[in-house]
Structure formats: C-alpha cells, structure tokens
Tab-separated table of C-alpha atoms in Angstrom:
chain	number	residue	atom	x	y	z
A	215	MET	CA	29.271	-237.139	108.297
A	216	HIS	CA	25.794	-236.275	109.979
A	217	THR	CA	24.659	-234.919	107.010
A	218	THR	CA	25.176	-237.891	105.051
A	219	PHE	CA	23.918	-240.149	107.915
A	220	ARG	CA	20.527	-238.015	107.711
A	221	ARG	CA	20.937	-238.168	103.729
A	222	SER	CA	21.223	-242.179	103.795
A	223	VAL	CA	17.749	-242.230	106.280
A	224	LEU	CA	15.919	-240.104	104.108
A	225	LEU	CA	16.789	-241.974	101.418
A	226	GLY	CA	16.169	-245.296	102.888
A	227	SER	CA	12.630	-244.515	104.621
A	228	THR	CA	11.266	-242.914	100.909
A	229	ALA	CA	12.229	-246.554	99.371
A	230	LEU	CA	10.756	-248.376	102.114
A	231	VAL	CA	7.467	-246.203	101.747
A	232	GLY	CA	7.536	-246.443	98.167
A	233	ALA	CA	8.016	-250.371	98.336
A	234	LEU	CA	4.941	-250.712	100.737
A	235	ALA	CA	2.720	-248.530	98.102
A	236	ALA	CA	3.528	-250.691	95.094
A	237	PHE	CA	2.849	-253.933	97.348
A	238	ALA	CA	-0.222	-252.701	98.285
A	239	THR	CA	-1.329	-251.842	94.389
A	240	ALA	CA	0.305	-254.488	93.114
A	241	PRO	CA	-1.385	-256.874	90.608
A	242	ALA	CA	-4.053	-259.486	92.001
A	243	GLN	CA	-2.445	-262.753	93.168
A	244	ALA	CA	-4.690	-265.870	92.015
A	245	GLN	CA	-6.788	-267.038	94.675
A	246	MET	CA	-9.501	-269.305	95.667
A	247	TYR	CA	-12.216	-267.076	96.458
A	248	THR	CA	-10.995	-263.747	95.743
A	249	THR	CA	-8.987	-262.162	92.872
A	250	GLY	CA	-7.120	-259.233	95.134
A	251	PRO	CA	-8.346	-257.067	97.916
A	252	GLY	CA	-11.808	-256.008	98.703
A	253	THR	CA	-15.167	-257.427	99.418
A	254	TYR	CA	-15.067	-261.053	97.388
A	255	LEU	CA	-18.278	-263.311	96.538
A	256	SER	CA	-17.858	-266.532	95.012
A	257	VAL	CA	-21.089	-269.112	93.950
A	258	GLU	CA	-20.002	-272.605	92.584
A	259	GLY	CA	-22.599	-275.265	91.243
A	260	ARG	CA	-21.703	-279.212	91.809
A	261	TYR	CA	-22.866	-282.282	90.412
A	262	MET	CA	-21.901	-285.160	92.641
A	263	TRP	CA	-21.565	-289.171	92.736
A	264	ASN	CA	-21.627	-291.079	96.263
A	265	ALA	CA	-19.392	-293.748	96.595
A	266	GLY	CA	-20.442	-294.536	100.119
A	267	ASP	CA	-22.034	-297.329	101.832
A	268	LYS	CA	-25.292	-298.613	100.759
A	269	ALA	CA	-28.464	-299.132	102.841
A	270	LYS	CA	-30.432	-302.765	102.589
A	271	ASN	CA	-33.368	-304.394	101.789
A	272	TYR	CA	-34.370	-307.177	104.086
A	273	PHE	CA	-36.451	-310.029	103.793
A	274	TYR	CA	-37.473	-312.868	106.643
A	275	ASP	CA	-40.569	-314.923	106.078
A	276	TYR	CA	-42.731	-317.493	107.808
A	277	ALA	CA	-41.162	-320.985	107.337
A	278	GLY	CA	-44.690	-322.688	106.422
A	279	GLY	CA	-45.734	-325.711	108.468
A	280	THR	CA	-42.608	-325.242	110.661
A	281	GLY	CA	-44.460	-322.332	112.617
A	282	SER	CA	-41.220	-320.557	112.955
A	283	TYR	CA	-39.465	-317.677	111.178
A	284	ASP	CA	-36.552	-317.690	109.244
A	285	PHE	CA	-34.303	-314.746	110.423
A	286	ALA	CA	-31.583	-315.338	108.630
A	287	PRO	CA	-30.010	-312.125	106.910
A	288	TYR	CA	-31.366	-312.405	103.158
A	289	ASP	CA	-30.268	-309.121	101.616
A	290	THR	CA	-32.215	-308.117	98.619
A	291	SER	CA	-31.942	-304.735	97.310
A	292	LYS	CA	-28.706	-302.374	97.948
A	293	ALA	CA	-28.893	-298.691	97.226
A	294	ALA	CA	-27.282	-295.449	98.467
A	295	ALA	CA	-28.486	-292.067	97.922
A	296	ASP	CA	-25.746	-292.033	94.445
A	297	HIS	CA	-26.020	-289.018	92.559
A	298	GLY	CA	-27.586	-285.358	92.858
A	299	TRP	CA	-26.994	-281.585	92.870
A	300	GLY	CA	-25.546	-278.953	95.008
A	301	GLY	CA	-23.144	-276.055	95.448
A	302	LYS	CA	-21.670	-273.309	97.432
A	303	ALA	CA	-21.636	-269.502	98.354
A	304	MET	CA	-18.818	-267.583	99.899
A	305	LEU	CA	-18.798	-263.653	101.225
A	306	GLY	CA	-16.165	-262.037	102.679
A	307	TYR	CA	-13.735	-259.623	102.824
A	308	ARG	CA	-9.798	-259.602	102.416
A	309	PHE	CA	-7.771	-256.781	103.809
A	310	ASN	CA	-4.279	-255.408	102.232
A	311	ASN	CA	-2.280	-256.731	104.874
A	312	ASN	CA	-3.369	-260.268	103.052
A	313	TRP	CA	-5.780	-261.566	105.933
A	314	ASP	CA	-9.291	-262.134	104.785
A	315	VAL	CA	-12.394	-263.485	106.879
A	316	GLY	CA	-15.347	-264.857	105.684
A	317	VAL	CA	-18.493	-267.377	105.834
A	318	GLY	CA	-19.938	-269.714	103.689
A	319	VAL	CA	-22.702	-271.937	102.951
A	320	GLY	CA	-22.849	-275.515	100.577
A	321	GLY	CA	-24.661	-278.230	100.683
A	322	GLY	CA	-26.311	-281.170	98.136
A	323	TRP	CA	-29.348	-283.005	97.647
A	324	LEU	CA	-28.646	-286.618	96.243
A	325	LYS	CA	-31.241	-289.665	95.893
A	326	GLY	CA	-30.851	-293.002	94.355
A	327	LYS	CA	-33.179	-296.304	93.948
A	328	ASP	CA	-32.815	-299.966	93.350
A	329	SER	CA	-35.073	-302.831	92.381
A	330	ALA	CA	-34.684	-306.490	92.072
A	331	LEU	CA	-36.492	-309.942	91.096
A	332	SER	CA	-34.847	-312.511	92.935
A	333	TYR	CA	-35.939	-315.815	94.550
A	334	ASN	CA	-35.482	-316.792	98.427
A	335	TYR	CA	-34.168	-320.234	99.225
A	336	SER	CA	-34.923	-320.476	102.238
A	337	ILE	CA	-35.703	-323.520	105.007
A	338	ARG	CA	-39.043	-324.108	103.540
A	339	GLU	CA	-37.308	-325.132	100.662
A	340	ALA	CA	-37.313	-328.969	102.194
A	341	ILE	CA	-41.258	-328.602	101.842
A	342	ALA	CA	-41.642	-326.820	98.929
A	343	PRO	CA	-39.015	-327.352	96.469
A	344	ALA	CA	-40.113	-324.432	94.193
A	345	PRO	CA	-38.699	-320.745	94.822
A	346	ASN	CA	-40.584	-318.579	96.276
A	347	ALA	CA	-40.914	-315.108	93.776
A	348	LEU	CA	-39.796	-311.807	95.338
A	349	THR	CA	-39.958	-308.495	94.396
A	350	ASP	CA	-37.931	-305.888	96.269
A	351	HIS	CA	-36.876	-302.176	95.896
A	352	ILE	CA	-35.202	-298.793	97.545
A	353	SER	CA	-35.542	-295.398	97.497
A	354	ILE	CA	-33.242	-292.964	99.366
A	355	LYS	CA	-33.412	-289.386	99.541
A	356	MET	CA	-29.692	-287.495	101.602
A	357	GLN	CA	-29.446	-283.906	101.822
A	358	TYR	CA	-26.867	-282.007	103.675
A	359	ILE	CA	-25.926	-278.606	104.745
A	360	THR	CA	-22.192	-277.156	105.947
A	361	VAL	CA	-21.656	-273.343	107.252
A	362	ASP	CA	-18.542	-272.382	107.418
A	363	PHE	CA	-16.757	-269.639	109.196
A	364	GLU	CA	-13.217	-268.930	108.234
A	365	ALA	CA	-10.415	-266.653	108.183
A	366	GLY	CA	-7.150	-267.074	105.972
A	367	TYR	CA	-3.698	-265.538	105.457
A	368	ASN	CA	-2.565	-265.417	101.965
A	369	MET	CA	1.212	-265.840	101.033
A	370	PRO	CA	2.299	-264.184	97.682
A	371	VAL	CA	4.573	-266.699	96.048
A	372	GLY	CA	5.590	-264.788	93.104
A	373	GLY	CA	4.113	-263.770	90.137
A	374	THR	CA	0.358	-264.363	90.124
A	375	SER	CA	0.949	-267.613	92.504
A	376	SER	CA	-0.299	-267.398	96.310
A	377	PHE	CA	-0.598	-269.676	99.099
A	378	ARG	CA	-3.208	-269.589	101.795
A	379	LEU	CA	-3.876	-271.139	105.156
A	380	PHE	CA	-6.916	-270.656	106.925
A	381	GLY	CA	-8.909	-271.910	109.740
A	382	GLY	CA	-12.210	-272.050	111.641
A	383	LEU	CA	-15.600	-273.685	112.540
A	384	ARG	CA	-17.631	-275.664	110.465
A	385	PHE	CA	-21.385	-276.628	111.351
A	386	ALA	CA	-22.892	-279.584	109.329
A	387	TYR	CA	-26.777	-281.312	108.828
A	388	LEU	CA	-26.825	-284.716	107.254
A	389	ASN	CA	-30.359	-286.516	106.621
A	390	GLN	CA	-31.079	-289.516	104.880
A	391	LYS	CA	-34.142	-291.160	104.200
A	392	ALA	CA	-34.588	-294.957	103.007
A	393	LYS	CA	-37.518	-296.651	101.817
A	394	GLY	CA	-37.940	-300.318	100.718
A	395	GLY	CA	-40.564	-303.210	100.434
A	396	VAL	CA	-40.757	-306.467	99.358
A	397	GLU	CA	-43.689	-308.570	97.935
A	398	ASN	CA	-43.273	-312.253	98.153
A	399	GLN	CA	-45.662	-315.106	96.956
A	400	ASP	CA	-44.678	-318.302	99.296
A	401	TYR	CA	-45.353	-322.087	98.683
A	402	ASN	CA	-49.016	-322.153	99.694
A	403	SER	CA	-49.174	-318.822	97.361
A	404	ILE	CA	-50.003	-316.462	100.435
A	405	TYR	CA	-49.024	-312.878	100.069
A	406	TYR	CA	-46.586	-310.708	102.356
A	407	ASP	CA	-46.232	-307.090	101.784
A	408	TYR	CA	-42.845	-305.847	103.669
A	409	SER	CA	-42.464	-302.303	103.709
A	410	GLY	CA	-40.148	-300.325	106.052
A	411	GLN	CA	-38.468	-296.756	106.109
A	412	ARG	CA	-34.885	-295.678	107.997
A	413	LYS	CA	-33.834	-292.081	108.800
A	414	THR	CA	-30.489	-291.367	109.564
A	415	THR	CA	-29.212	-287.959	110.489
A	416	PHE	CA	-26.300	-286.146	111.875
A	417	THR	CA	-25.934	-282.614	113.301
A	418	GLY	CA	-22.717	-281.260	114.508
A	419	VAL	CA	-19.882	-278.526	114.632
A	420	GLY	CA	-15.986	-278.302	115.187
A	421	PRO	CA	-13.098	-276.503	114.050
A	422	ARG	CA	-11.712	-276.849	110.405
A	423	ILE	CA	-8.263	-276.152	109.172
A	424	GLY	CA	-6.788	-276.171	105.542
A	425	VAL	CA	-4.963	-274.711	103.020
A	426	ASN	CA	-5.289	-273.728	99.180
A	427	GLY	CA	-3.401	-272.066	96.426
A	428	ALA	CA	-2.888	-271.294	92.995
A	429	LEU	CA	-0.034	-271.711	90.775
A	430	GLY	CA	-0.515	-268.857	87.926
A	431	ILE	CA	0.448	-269.313	84.125
A	432	GLY	CA	2.809	-266.997	83.159
A	433	ASN	CA	1.000	-263.797	82.499
A	434	SER	CA	-1.936	-265.299	80.526
A	435	GLY	CA	-4.316	-264.876	83.427
A	436	PHE	CA	-4.492	-268.829	83.822
A	437	ASN	CA	-3.598	-270.631	86.923
A	438	VAL	CA	-3.998	-274.058	88.752
A	439	PHE	CA	-5.713	-274.137	91.889
A	440	GLY	CA	-6.110	-276.922	94.671
A	441	SER	CA	-7.207	-277.109	98.309
A	442	LEU	CA	-7.064	-279.602	101.254
A	443	ALA	CA	-8.940	-279.276	104.298
A	444	GLY	CA	-10.444	-281.416	106.949
A	445	ALA	CA	-12.887	-281.101	110.129
A	446	LEU	CA	-13.660	-282.639	113.456
A	447	LEU	CA	-17.252	-282.254	114.089
A	448	ILE	CA	-18.916	-283.310	117.366
A	449	GLY	CA	-22.553	-283.961	117.560
A	450	ARG	CA	-25.515	-286.009	117.634
A	451	LEU	CA	-26.263	-289.346	115.481
A	452	LYS	CA	-29.699	-290.360	115.256
A	453	ASP	CA	-30.670	-293.794	113.624
A	454	LYS	CA	-34.337	-295.227	113.608
A	455	HIS	CA	-36.401	-297.330	111.253
A	456	ASP	CA	-39.668	-298.731	111.115
A	457	PHE	CA	-40.921	-302.174	109.583
A	458	ASP	CA	-44.582	-303.293	108.610
A	459	TYR	CA	-45.983	-306.514	107.057
A	460	VAL	CA	-49.194	-307.363	105.915
A	461	GLY	CA	-50.167	-310.915	104.919
A	462	THR	CA	-52.872	-312.385	103.148
A	463	ASN	CA	-53.839	-314.782	105.708
A	464	GLY	CA	-54.348	-312.101	108.653
A	465	ASN	CA	-50.714	-312.322	109.833
A	466	ASN	CA	-50.009	-308.827	110.180
A	467	ASP	CA	-47.490	-307.055	112.365
A	468	SER	CA	-45.504	-303.699	113.050
A	469	PHE	CA	-42.296	-302.391	114.394
A	470	SER	CA	-40.621	-299.218	115.342
A	471	TYR	CA	-36.996	-298.874	116.740
A	472	ASN	CA	-34.697	-296.173	117.707
A	473	ASP	CA	-31.334	-298.004	116.736
A	474	ARG	CA	-29.032	-295.224	117.635
A	475	LYS	CA	-29.118	-291.789	119.373
A	476	LYS	CA	-25.725	-291.198	120.917
A	477	THR	CA	-22.629	-288.258	120.526
A	478	LYS	CA	-20.423	-288.928	117.869
A	479	ILE	CA	-17.461	-287.321	116.297
A	480	VAL	CA	-17.549	-287.465	112.500
A	481	PRO	CA	-14.064	-286.720	110.795
A	482	ASN	CA	-14.707	-284.899	107.807
A	483	VAL	CA	-12.461	-284.374	104.893
A	484	GLU	CA	-12.017	-282.386	101.539
A	485	GLY	CA	-10.078	-281.288	98.780
A	486	GLU	CA	-10.722	-279.902	95.202
A	487	ILE	CA	-8.150	-279.374	92.058
A	488	GLY	CA	-8.756	-277.264	88.873
A	489	LEU	CA	-8.236	-274.877	86.323
A	490	GLY	CA	-9.079	-270.971	86.967
A	491	TYR	CA	-8.915	-267.577	84.717
A	492	ASN	CA	-8.791	-264.019	85.854
A	493	PHE	CA	-10.555	-261.474	83.589
A	494	GLY	CA	-9.277	-258.360	85.472
A	495	GLY	CA	-10.932	-255.103	85.349
A	496	SER	CA	-12.222	-252.535	87.703
A	497	THR	CA	-14.354	-255.429	89.258
A	498	LYS	CA	-12.436	-258.658	89.237
A	499	VAL	CA	-13.874	-261.746	87.902
A	500	GLY	CA	-12.521	-264.944	87.863
A	501	LEU	CA	-14.017	-268.355	86.619
A	502	GLN	CA	-12.804	-271.849	87.767
A	503	ILE	CA	-13.636	-275.661	86.834
A	504	GLY	CA	-12.572	-278.649	88.492
A	505	TYR	CA	-13.050	-281.556	90.475
A	506	ARG	CA	-13.561	-282.138	93.949
A	507	GLY	CA	-14.225	-284.830	96.707
A	508	GLU	CA	-15.628	-284.612	100.072
A	509	ALA	CA	-15.985	-287.619	102.840
A	510	PHE	CA	-18.596	-287.508	106.064
A	511	PHE	CA	-16.870	-290.846	107.933
A	512	GLY	CA	-19.404	-292.228	110.252
A	513	ALA	CA	-22.517	-290.090	109.474
A	514	ALA	CA	-24.421	-292.764	107.434
A	515	THR	CA	-26.245	-296.199	107.736
A	516	LYS	CA	-25.737	-299.187	105.831
A	517	GLY	CA	-28.219	-301.309	108.079
A	518	HIS	CA	-31.477	-302.951	106.720
A	519	ILE	CA	-34.415	-300.836	106.038
A	520	ASN	CA	-37.127	-304.229	106.615
A	521	ALA	CA	-35.226	-305.270	109.881
A	522	PRO	CA	-37.440	-307.018	112.554
A	523	TYR	CA	-35.129	-306.350	115.257
A	524	ASN	CA	-33.819	-303.666	117.137
A	525	LYS	CA	-30.462	-302.041	117.602
A	526	GLU	CA	-28.715	-302.248	114.654
A	527	PRO	CA	-25.027	-300.594	114.734
A	528	ALA	CA	-24.131	-300.200	111.168
A	529	ASN	CA	-22.163	-297.256	110.734
A	530	GLY	CA	-21.568	-296.057	107.009
A	531	ASP	CA	-19.764	-293.330	105.445
A	532	TYR	CA	-20.693	-290.530	102.266
A	533	LEU	CA	-18.055	-290.468	99.816
A	534	LEU	CA	-19.039	-287.593	97.676
A	535	HIS	CA	-16.900	-286.205	94.832
A	536	GLY	CA	-18.131	-284.604	91.266
A	537	PRO	CA	-17.055	-281.492	88.945
A	538	PHE	CA	-17.836	-278.076	90.007
A	539	VAL	CA	-18.238	-274.562	88.247
A	540	ARG	CA	-17.208	-271.564	90.535
A	541	LEU	CA	-17.285	-267.966	89.488
A	542	ILE	CA	-15.698	-265.604	91.908
A	543	ALA	CA	-15.936	-261.422	92.125
A	544	THR	CA	-14.058	-259.058	94.201
A	545	PHE	CA	-15.742	-255.605	94.344
A	546	GLY	CA	-13.962	-252.853	94.973
A	547	SER	CA	-10.505	-252.657	97.274
A	548	ALA	CA	-9.843	-252.283	100.796
A	549	ALA	CA	-8.922	-249.234	102.333
A	550	PRO	CA	-5.160	-248.306	102.653
A	551	MET	CA	-3.684	-248.637	105.816
A	552	PRO	CA	-3.156	-245.096	107.453
A	553	MET	CA	0.514	-244.176	106.948
A	554	ALA	CA	2.246	-242.111	109.476
A	555	SER	CA	2.588	-238.200	108.465
A	556	ALA	CA	5.317	-236.478	107.338
A	557	PRO	CA	6.775	-234.323	110.376
A	558	PRO	CA	6.426	-230.801	109.663
A	559	PRO	CA	9.465	-228.976	108.098
A	560	ALA	CA	12.056	-227.022	110.474
A	561	PRO	CA	11.750	-223.123	110.170
A	562	ALA	CA	13.973	-221.541	108.154
A	563	PRO	CA	16.707	-220.031	110.085
A	564	MET	CA	16.352	-215.963	110.786
A	565	ALA	CA	18.824	-213.840	108.907
A	566	ALA	CA	21.534	-212.373	110.899
A	567	LYS	CA	21.234	-208.562	111.140
A	568	SER	CA	24.596	-206.585	110.774
A	569	PHE	CA	25.101	-203.251	112.364
A	570	ILE	CA	27.833	-200.279	111.144
A	571	VAL	CA	29.375	-198.351	114.160
A	572	PHE	CA	30.938	-194.849	113.571
A	573	PHE	CA	33.788	-193.438	116.368
A	574	ASP	CA	34.759	-189.984	116.079
A	575	PHE	CA	38.232	-189.979	114.656
A	576	ASP	CA	41.033	-190.876	116.633
A	577	ARG	CA	38.794	-191.586	119.700
A	578	SER	CA	36.437	-194.190	120.974
A	579	ASN	CA	33.233	-192.326	121.716
A	580	ILE	CA	30.680	-193.320	119.691
C-alpha cells in the first residue's frame, strides 16, 4: 500500500510540473500593450476632436452721449481647441506569473478658431438707429501631457482571450491659450479695437484604476479589445486673462486679472474599443485600430476673453475623442520562474555478503 501511495504522489507531482511548464510556454494571449511575457513597447498615434466647452469673445462699448459703458454680456465669436493630433508610448515588462509593470507618456496638441461679422444692437440704438459693425475673431491652442505609472494582472479567460486589471498613478498637465479681438465702428464713426487673451492651466496627480481585455476570434490572430479607466487628479488650477482696448478718440485702457488660482479635484475618465491582430514570430508584434474618448472635467474654462471685469469662475470641460492606431511589440520572453530541484536519488542498497562454514564430521568444531 505504501508503494502504491508513493507512486501516486510521484505521478501527481510530475503531472503538476508538466502543467505549469505548459502554461509558461503557452501561446501569447491577446493583450492591450503586450503580446506575451517579456519586455513590451507600444506606440500609438491619435487624431482628436474636442467637444468640450468653448471660450467666448466679449464685446462692450462706450454708450455715446450717455457717458456710460454697456457691460451687458454680448457674446460674439465662440471657439474651442477643437481638433489636433496626439499619441502615447508605453514601455513595460510582463512576468511569467501574469503580472506586468509599465510607464506611459501621452498627450495631444489641438487648435481652433472662429470669426464672425455681426451687429450690436446696444442701448445707443436710441441715439443712432443704425447698428454698429462688428468684426471679431478667436484663436485657441491647447496642449496636454499625461504620465502613467501602472501595474496590471492578466487573467486568461480561454483561448487567445484575456482580461486585465490595473492600477497606478497619473500625472497630467493641461494648458489652453485663447486670443481674441473685436473691431467696432460706433455710431459717430469712432473705431475701437478690443483685444485680449486668456490662459488656463491645470497640473495634477492622482490614483488611476481600470480594466482592459481582448476577445480572440478563433485562431485567426484577430481580436476585439476594449478598455475603461478613471483617475482622480488633485492639483492646481490657474486662470488668467488680459484685456486692452484702443479708440481713435484716445479713449484707451487695459486690464489684467487673475480670475482663479486654487486647488482643484479634476475627474478624468477614458475608454476605447477596437480591432487588433497579432502577427506572432520570435519578436511578437501586434497592430490595433480603434476609437477612444477621454474627458477632463473642470480643467478648462468657458469664460470670456475680452472681459473688463475680474473673477469669472466659468468652469469648462475637455471632451476629447477620435481614432487611433497602435503598434505593439514584445521582445524576448520573461525568465522562467525557478523550479525546485529534484531530490538526489536514494543510494542503492549494499549487496548482502554470504559465508560458507565447514564443520568436522559429526562434530561441532569449525
């Protein structure tokens, strides 16, 4: 019975070691940033549109013979940094135990503009019924940078499909500069030139968690992938605008205001979906094409550029979305985990020695 028990234990141990070895050398699972164990690199390019809040051009004028200013809001052009390019690169290492660590740097550069020819029906219409001619314009540039430090755990779900949980830290810097101007001819043909600029920045850092996964399509190498992540960024929001106007009658003035400078929490969410293909080979390579969206809530402004007053707390959002192409590559493979060495074989039993003893006939003497 003891021999049978030892034999069963030996066979079971051998089967377990074989299963672990087979798992360690199994075909690569479909992943977001890596096609298998080892050092991985991903590089992607993006085109983005911004559906977030717009900054406004603001017009106010001297009210002719009344000797007062018309400060009632009169929005002319409105614009946002609404299109541009971006990308992300990520470098990391995936271990054989399905854990991975990595760092990624992403960002974008967007711009936008608007111009209009409109008319201002102000309180001066009682003096001069003819409307005043307005020509106004806005140009906006926006840049942002994100740096991610993350660790993830990959869970195979069968075949070439997988599911990954990850968490870490995100640093973000967002910077928007808006410039605008208005040219006005009032009822007595006096020209006023209004110009201004508004700069809004946010710098923050905070925890980030998310999930991503891929669903393999048979053994074709194709997979459908998706991702969803969120971060809570704590940092500093600064919003400042300058405003100048020059009139042909010598009525000139300028203003400079720090509208906001405060600690702020900015929620940040992002998601993507797409189609990928893993080529395989000694250096595993994958190609992914998809569509993504990302939002930074409260990190922008929809305040006026030409505003002759202070403290305009007009929070705005960035809502970025657009297509992307990502190339991923895994170099080499992770070193296998050390396995316990087999115990040395037991020494062979020593052969028993035999002896022949002779006695005298019919006696006990040797």
